[in-house]
Amino acid sequence: QVQLVESGGGLVQAGGSLRLSCAASGFIFSISTMAWYRQAPGKQRELVASIAGGGTANYADDSVKGRFTISRDNAKNTVFLQMNSLKADDTAVYFCNADALRVGDRRPTWGQGTQVTVSS
C-alpha cells in the first residue's frame, strides 16, 4: 500500500538546523510530486515546499526561502527538507505529502507527521 514515513524531527535551538526525511513506498515515486506541509498549534496546515519528480522545487512562503531546501533521491524513494536558521515560528508538526501515482490510480497521501520544536 501507499506509505510515507517521516523522520528527523526534534528539539533544536533557534538558529540551528534539522533535516527531515520521508521514505516513500507503494507508488511510482520518481514521477510523483512530493511536498512538505506543517501545522502549528491552533493553526491550519500549510504548504512549505513542493518538488516535482524531475527536481523542480517551489517554496510556498517567503519566510522559508533561503533557509529551507527541499530535495529528493529518486533512487532511494526519499524526499528531504533541510531546515537551517530555524526560528521559534518554525515550530510545528511537519507532514510529508505525496501526489501518489500508480498505474490507473492517483491519490494524495500523508505521512504521520514529525514534531519540530525550536526553542528561542
Coordinates of N, CA, C and O in Angstrom, one line a residue:
Q1 N 0.8 -1.2 0.0 CA 0.0 0.0 0.0 C 0.9 1.2 0.0 O 2.1 1.2 0.3
V2 N 0.3 2.4 -0.3 CA 1.0 3.6 -0.3 C 1.3 4.0 1.1 O 0.5 4.0 2.0
Q3 N 2.6 4.4 1.3 CA 3.0 4.7 2.7 C 4.1 5.7 2.6 O 5.0 5.7 1.8
L4 N 4.0 6.7 3.6 CA 5.1 7.7 3.8 C 5.5 7.7 5.3 O 4.6 7.7 6.1
V5 N 6.8 7.6 5.5 CA 7.3 7.6 6.9 C 8.3 8.7 7.1 O 9.3 8.7 6.5
E6 N 7.9 9.7 7.9 CA 8.8 10.8 8.2 C 9.8 10.5 9.3 O 9.4 9.7 10.2
S7 N 10.9 11.2 9.3 CA 11.8 11.1 10.4 C 12.7 12.4 10.4 O 12.7 13.1 9.5
G8 N 13.4 12.6 11.5 CA 14.3 13.7 11.6 C 13.9 14.9 12.4 O 14.7 15.8 12.6
G9 N 12.7 14.9 12.9 CA 12.2 16.0 13.8 C 12.9 15.9 15.1 O 13.6 15.0 15.5
G10 N 12.7 17.0 15.9 CA 13.2 17.0 17.3 C 13.2 18.4 17.8 O 12.6 19.3 17.3
L11 N 14.0 18.6 18.9 CA 14.1 19.9 19.6 C 15.5 20.5 19.2 O 16.5 19.8 19.3
V12 N 15.4 21.8 18.8 CA 16.6 22.5 18.4 C 16.5 23.9 18.9 O 15.4 24.5 19.0
Q13 N 17.7 24.5 19.1 CA 17.7 25.9 19.5 C 17.5 26.8 18.3 O 17.9 26.4 17.1
A14 N 17.0 28.0 18.5 CA 16.9 29.0 17.4 C 18.3 29.2 16.7 O 19.3 29.3 17.4
G15 N 18.3 29.2 15.4 CA 19.5 29.3 14.7 C 20.1 28.0 14.2 O 21.0 27.9 13.4
G16 N 19.6 26.9 14.8 CA 20.1 25.6 14.5 C 19.5 25.0 13.2 O 18.7 25.7 12.5
S17 N 19.8 23.7 12.9 CA 19.4 23.1 11.7 C 18.8 21.7 12.0 O 19.2 21.1 13.0
L18 N 17.9 21.3 11.1 CA 17.4 19.9 11.2 C 17.2 19.5 9.7 O 16.9 20.3 8.8
R19 N 17.3 18.2 9.5 CA 17.0 17.6 8.2 C 15.9 16.5 8.4 O 16.1 15.5 9.0
L20 N 14.8 16.8 7.7 CA 13.7 15.8 7.7 C 13.8 14.9 6.5 O 14.2 15.3 5.5
S21 N 13.4 13.7 6.7 CA 13.4 12.7 5.7 C 12.0 12.1 5.6 O 11.3 12.0 6.6
C22 N 11.6 11.7 4.4 CA 10.3 11.0 4.2 C 10.6 9.8 3.2 O 10.9 10.0 2.1
A23 N 10.5 8.6 3.7 CA 10.6 7.4 2.9 C 9.3 7.0 2.4 O 8.3 6.8 3.1
A24 N 9.3 6.8 1.1 CA 8.0 6.5 0.4 C 8.0 5.1 -0.2 O 9.1 4.6 -0.5
S25 N 6.8 4.5 -0.3 CA 6.7 3.2 -0.9 C 5.3 3.0 -1.4 O 4.3 3.7 -1.0
G26 N 5.1 2.1 -2.3 CA 3.8 1.7 -2.8 C 3.3 2.5 -4.0 O 2.2 2.3 -4.4
F27 N 4.1 3.4 -4.5 CA 3.7 4.1 -5.7 C 4.9 4.5 -6.6 O 6.1 4.2 -6.2
I28 N 4.7 5.1 -7.7 CA 5.8 5.4 -8.6 C 6.4 6.7 -8.2 O 6.0 7.8 -8.6
F29 N 7.4 6.6 -7.3 CA 7.9 7.8 -6.6 C 8.5 8.8 -7.6 O 8.3 10.0 -7.5
S30 N 9.3 8.3 -8.6 CA 10.1 9.2 -9.5 C 9.3 10.1 -10.3 O 9.8 11.2 -10.7
I31 N 8.0 9.9 -10.5 CA 7.1 10.8 -11.3 C 6.1 11.5 -10.4 O 5.2 12.2 -10.9
S32 N 6.1 11.2 -9.1 CA 5.1 11.8 -8.2 C 5.6 13.1 -7.5 O 6.8 13.1 -7.0
T33 N 4.8 14.1 -7.5 CA 5.2 15.3 -6.8 C 5.1 15.1 -5.3 O 4.1 14.5 -4.8
M34 N 6.1 15.6 -4.7 CA 6.2 15.4 -3.2 C 6.2 16.8 -2.6 O 6.6 17.8 -3.2
A35 N 5.8 16.9 -1.3 CA 5.7 18.1 -0.7 C 5.8 18.0 0.8 O 5.6 16.9 1.4
W36 N 6.2 19.1 1.5 CA 6.2 19.2 2.9 C 5.2 20.2 3.4 O 5.2 21.3 2.8
Y37 N 4.4 19.9 4.3 CA 3.5 20.8 4.9 C 3.8 20.9 6.4 O 4.5 20.1 7.0
R38 N 3.3 21.9 7.1 CA 3.4 22.0 8.5 C 2.2 22.5 9.2 O 1.4 23.3 8.5
Q39 N 2.0 22.2 10.4 CA 0.8 22.6 11.2 C 1.3 23.0 12.6 O 1.7 22.2 13.3
A40 N 1.2 24.3 12.8 CA 1.5 24.8 14.2 C 0.3 24.7 15.1 O -0.9 24.7 14.6
P41 N 0.5 24.7 16.4 CA -0.7 24.6 17.3 C -1.7 25.7 17.0 O -1.4 26.9 16.9
G42 N -3.0 25.3 16.9 CA -4.0 26.3 16.7 C -4.1 26.9 15.3 O -4.9 27.8 15.0
K43 N -3.3 26.4 14.4 CA -3.3 26.9 13.0 C -3.6 25.8 12.0 O -3.5 24.7 12.3
Q44 N -4.0 26.3 10.8 CA -4.2 25.4 9.7 C -2.9 24.8 9.1 O -1.9 25.4 9.2
R45 N -3.1 23.6 8.6 CA -1.9 23.0 7.9 C -1.6 23.9 6.7 O -2.5 24.3 5.9
E46 N -0.3 24.1 6.5 CA 0.1 25.0 5.4 C 1.3 24.3 4.6 O 2.1 23.6 5.1
L47 N 1.3 24.6 3.3 CA 2.3 24.1 2.4 C 3.6 24.9 2.7 O 3.7 26.1 2.8
V48 N 4.7 24.1 2.8 CA 6.0 24.7 3.0 C 6.8 24.7 1.7 O 7.3 25.7 1.2
A49 N 6.9 23.5 1.0 CA 7.6 23.4 -0.2 C 7.1 22.2 -1.0 O 6.7 21.2 -0.4
S50 N 7.3 22.2 -2.3 CA 7.0 21.0 -3.1 C 8.1 20.8 -4.1 O 8.9 21.7 -4.4
I51 N 8.2 19.6 -4.6 CA 9.2 19.2 -5.6 C 8.6 18.2 -6.6 O 8.1 17.2 -6.2
A52 N 8.8 18.5 -7.8 CA 8.3 17.6 -8.9 C 9.3 16.5 -9.1 O 10.4 16.5 -8.5
G53 N 8.8 15.5 -9.8 CA 9.6 14.3 -10.0 C 11.0 14.6 -10.6 O 12.0 13.9 -10.2
G54 N 11.1 15.6 -11.5 CA 12.3 15.9 -12.1 C 13.2 16.8 -11.2 O 14.4 17.1 -11.6
G55 N 12.7 17.2 -10.1 CA 13.5 18.0 -9.2 C 13.2 19.5 -9.1 O 13.8 20.2 -8.3
T56 N 12.3 20.0 -9.8 CA 11.9 21.4 -9.8 C 11.2 21.7 -8.4 O 10.2 21.0 -8.1
A57 N 11.8 22.6 -7.7 CA 11.2 22.9 -6.3 C 10.5 24.2 -6.3 O 10.9 25.2 -7.0
N58 N 9.5 24.3 -5.4 CA 8.8 25.6 -5.2 C 8.6 25.7 -3.7 O 8.4 24.8 -3.0
Y59 N 8.7 27.0 -3.3 CA 8.6 27.3 -1.9 C 7.4 28.2 -1.7 O 7.2 29.2 -2.4
A60 N 6.5 27.8 -0.8 CA 5.2 28.5 -0.7 C 5.2 29.8 0.0 O 4.4 30.6 -0.2
D61 N 6.2 30.0 0.8 CA 6.2 31.2 1.7 C 7.6 31.8 1.7 O 8.6 31.1 1.8
D62 N 7.6 33.1 1.6 CA 8.9 33.9 1.6 C 9.7 33.6 2.9 O 10.9 33.8 2.9
S63 N 8.9 33.3 4.0 CA 9.6 33.1 5.3 C 10.6 31.9 5.3 O 11.5 31.9 6.2
V64 N 10.4 31.0 4.4 CA 11.3 29.8 4.4 C 12.3 29.9 3.2 O 13.3 29.1 3.2
K65 N 12.1 30.7 2.3 CA 13.0 30.8 1.2 C 14.4 31.3 1.7 O 14.5 32.2 2.4
G66 N 15.4 30.6 1.2 CA 16.8 30.8 1.6 C 17.2 30.1 2.9 O 18.4 30.1 3.2
R67 N 16.2 29.6 3.6 CA 16.5 28.9 4.8 C 16.2 27.4 4.7 O 16.9 26.5 5.2
F68 N 15.2 27.0 4.0 CA 14.8 25.6 3.8 C 15.1 25.2 2.4 O 14.9 26.0 1.4
T69 N 15.5 23.9 2.2 CA 15.7 23.3 0.9 C 15.0 22.0 0.8 O 15.3 21.1 1.6
I70 N 14.2 21.8 -0.2 CA 13.5 20.5 -0.4 C 14.3 19.8 -1.5 O 14.8 20.5 -2.5
S71 N 14.5 18.5 -1.4 CA 15.3 17.8 -2.4 C 14.7 16.3 -2.3 O 13.9 16.0 -1.5
R72 N 15.1 15.6 -3.3 CA 14.7 14.2 -3.4 C 15.7 13.3 -4.0 O 16.6 13.7 -4.7
D73 N 15.7 12.0 -3.6 CA 16.6 11.0 -4.1 C 15.6 9.9 -4.7 O 15.1 9.1 -4.0
N74 N 15.5 10.0 -6.0 CA 14.5 9.0 -6.6 C 15.0 7.6 -6.6 O 14.2 6.6 -6.6
A75 N 16.3 7.4 -6.4 CA 16.9 6.0 -6.3 C 16.5 5.4 -5.0 O 16.4 4.2 -4.9
K76 N 16.3 6.3 -4.0 CA 16.0 5.8 -2.6 C 14.6 6.1 -2.2 O 14.2 5.8 -1.1
N77 N 13.8 6.6 -3.1 CA 12.4 6.9 -2.8 C 12.2 7.7 -1.6 O 11.4 7.5 -0.7
T78 N 13.0 8.8 -1.5 CA 13.1 9.6 -0.3 C 13.1 11.1 -0.7 O 13.8 11.5 -1.6
V79 N 12.3 11.8 0.1 CA 12.3 13.3 0.0 C 12.8 13.9 1.3 O 12.6 13.3 2.3
F80 N 13.5 15.0 1.1 CA 14.2 15.6 2.3 C 13.7 17.1 2.4 O 13.3 17.7 1.5
L81 N 13.8 17.6 3.7 CA 13.7 19.0 3.9 C 14.8 19.4 4.8 O 14.8 19.1 6.0
Q82 N 15.7 20.2 4.3 CA 16.8 20.7 5.1 C 16.4 22.1 5.6 O 16.0 23.0 4.8
M83 N 16.4 22.2 6.9 CA 16.0 23.5 7.5 C 17.1 24.1 8.3 O 17.6 23.5 9.2
N84 N 17.5 25.3 7.9 CA 18.6 26.0 8.5 C 18.1 27.3 9.1 O 17.0 27.7 8.8
S85 N 18.9 27.9 10.0 CA 18.5 29.1 10.6 C 17.1 29.1 11.2 O 16.3 30.0 11.0
L86 N 16.8 28.0 11.9 CA 15.5 27.8 12.4 C 15.0 28.9 13.4 O 15.9 29.4 14.2
K87 N 13.8 29.2 13.4 CA 13.2 30.2 14.3 C 12.1 29.6 15.1 O 11.5 28.5 14.7
A88 N 11.7 30.2 16.2 CA 10.6 29.7 17.0 C 9.3 29.6 16.2 O 8.5 28.6 16.4
D89 N 9.1 30.4 15.2 CA 7.9 30.4 14.4 C 7.9 29.1 13.5 O 6.8 28.8 12.9
D90 N 9.0 28.4 13.4 CA 9.0 27.2 12.6 C 8.5 26.0 13.4 O 8.4 24.9 12.8
T91 N 8.3 26.2 14.6 CA 7.8 25.1 15.5 C 6.4 24.6 15.0 O 5.5 25.4 14.8
A92 N 6.3 23.3 14.7 CA 5.1 22.7 14.1 C 5.3 21.2 13.9 O 6.4 20.7 14.1
V93 N 4.2 20.6 13.6 CA 4.3 19.2 13.1 C 4.5 19.3 11.6 O 3.7 19.9 10.9
Y94 N 5.5 18.6 11.1 CA 5.8 18.6 9.7 C 5.3 17.3 9.1 O 5.6 16.2 9.5
F95 N 4.5 17.5 8.0 CA 4.0 16.3 7.3 C 4.5 16.2 5.9 O 4.6 17.2 5.1
C96 N 4.8 15.0 5.5 CA 5.2 14.7 4.1 C 3.9 14.4 3.4 O 3.0 13.7 3.9
N97 N 3.9 14.8 2.1 CA 2.7 14.6 1.3 C 3.1 14.1 -0.1 O 4.1 14.6 -0.6
A98 N 2.4 13.2 -0.6 CA 2.7 12.7 -2.0 C 1.4 12.8 -2.9 O 0.3 12.5 -2.4
D99 N 1.6 13.2 -4.1 CA 0.6 13.1 -5.1 C 0.9 11.8 -5.8 O 1.4 11.7 -6.8
A100 N 0.5 10.7 -5.0 CA 1.0 9.4 -5.3 C 0.4 8.8 -6.6 O -0.9 8.6 -6.7
L101 N 1.2 8.5 -7.6 CA 0.8 8.0 -8.8 C 1.1 6.5 -8.9 O 2.2 6.0 -8.6
R102 N 0.1 5.7 -9.3 CA 0.2 4.3 -9.6 C -0.5 4.1 -11.0 O -1.2 4.9 -11.4
V103 N -0.3 3.0 -11.5 CA -0.9 2.6 -12.8 C -2.4 2.7 -12.6 O -3.0 1.9 -11.8
G104 N -3.1 3.6 -13.3 CA -4.5 3.7 -13.2 C -5.1 4.3 -11.9 O -6.3 4.3 -11.7
D105 N -4.2 5.0 -11.1 CA -4.6 5.5 -9.9 C -3.8 6.7 -9.5 O -2.6 6.7 -9.8
R106 N -4.4 7.6 -8.8 CA -3.7 8.8 -8.3 C -4.4 9.2 -7.0 O -5.6 9.4 -7.0
R107 N -3.6 9.4 -5.9 CA -4.2 9.7 -4.7 C -3.3 10.5 -3.8 O -2.1 10.2 -3.7
P108 N -3.8 11.6 -3.2 CA -3.0 12.3 -2.2 C -2.8 11.5 -1.0 O -3.7 10.8 -0.5
T109 N -1.6 11.5 -0.5 CA -1.2 10.6 0.7 C -0.4 11.4 1.7 O 0.4 12.2 1.3
W110 N -0.7 11.2 3.0 CA 0.0 11.9 4.0 C 0.8 10.9 4.9 O 0.4 9.8 5.2
G111 N 1.9 11.4 5.4 CA 2.6 10.7 6.5 C 2.0 11.0 7.8 O 1.1 11.8 7.9
Q112 N 2.6 10.4 8.8 CA 2.1 10.6 10.2 C 2.5 11.9 10.9 O 1.9 12.3 11.9
G113 N 3.5 12.5 10.3 CA 4.0 13.8 10.9 C 5.2 13.6 11.8 O 5.3 12.6 12.5
T114 N 6.0 14.6 11.9 CA 7.1 14.6 12.8 C 7.2 16.0 13.4 O 7.1 17.0 12.8
Q115 N 7.4 16.0 14.7 CA 7.4 17.3 15.5 C 8.7 18.0 15.4 O 9.8 17.3 15.6
V116 N 8.7 19.2 15.1 CA 9.8 20.1 15.1 C 9.6 21.2 16.1 O 8.6 21.9 16.0
T117 N 10.4 21.3 17.1 CA 10.3 22.3 18.2 C 11.6 23.2 18.2 O 12.7 22.6 18.4
V118 N 11.4 24.5 18.0 CA 12.5 25.4 18.0 C 12.4 26.3 19.3 O 11.4 27.0 19.5
S119 N 13.4 26.2 20.1 CA 13.4 26.9 21.4 C 14.1 28.3 21.1 O 15.2 28.3 20.5
S120 N 13.6 29.3 21.7 CA 14.2 30.6 21.5 C 15.1 31.0 22.6 O 15.1 30.3 23.6

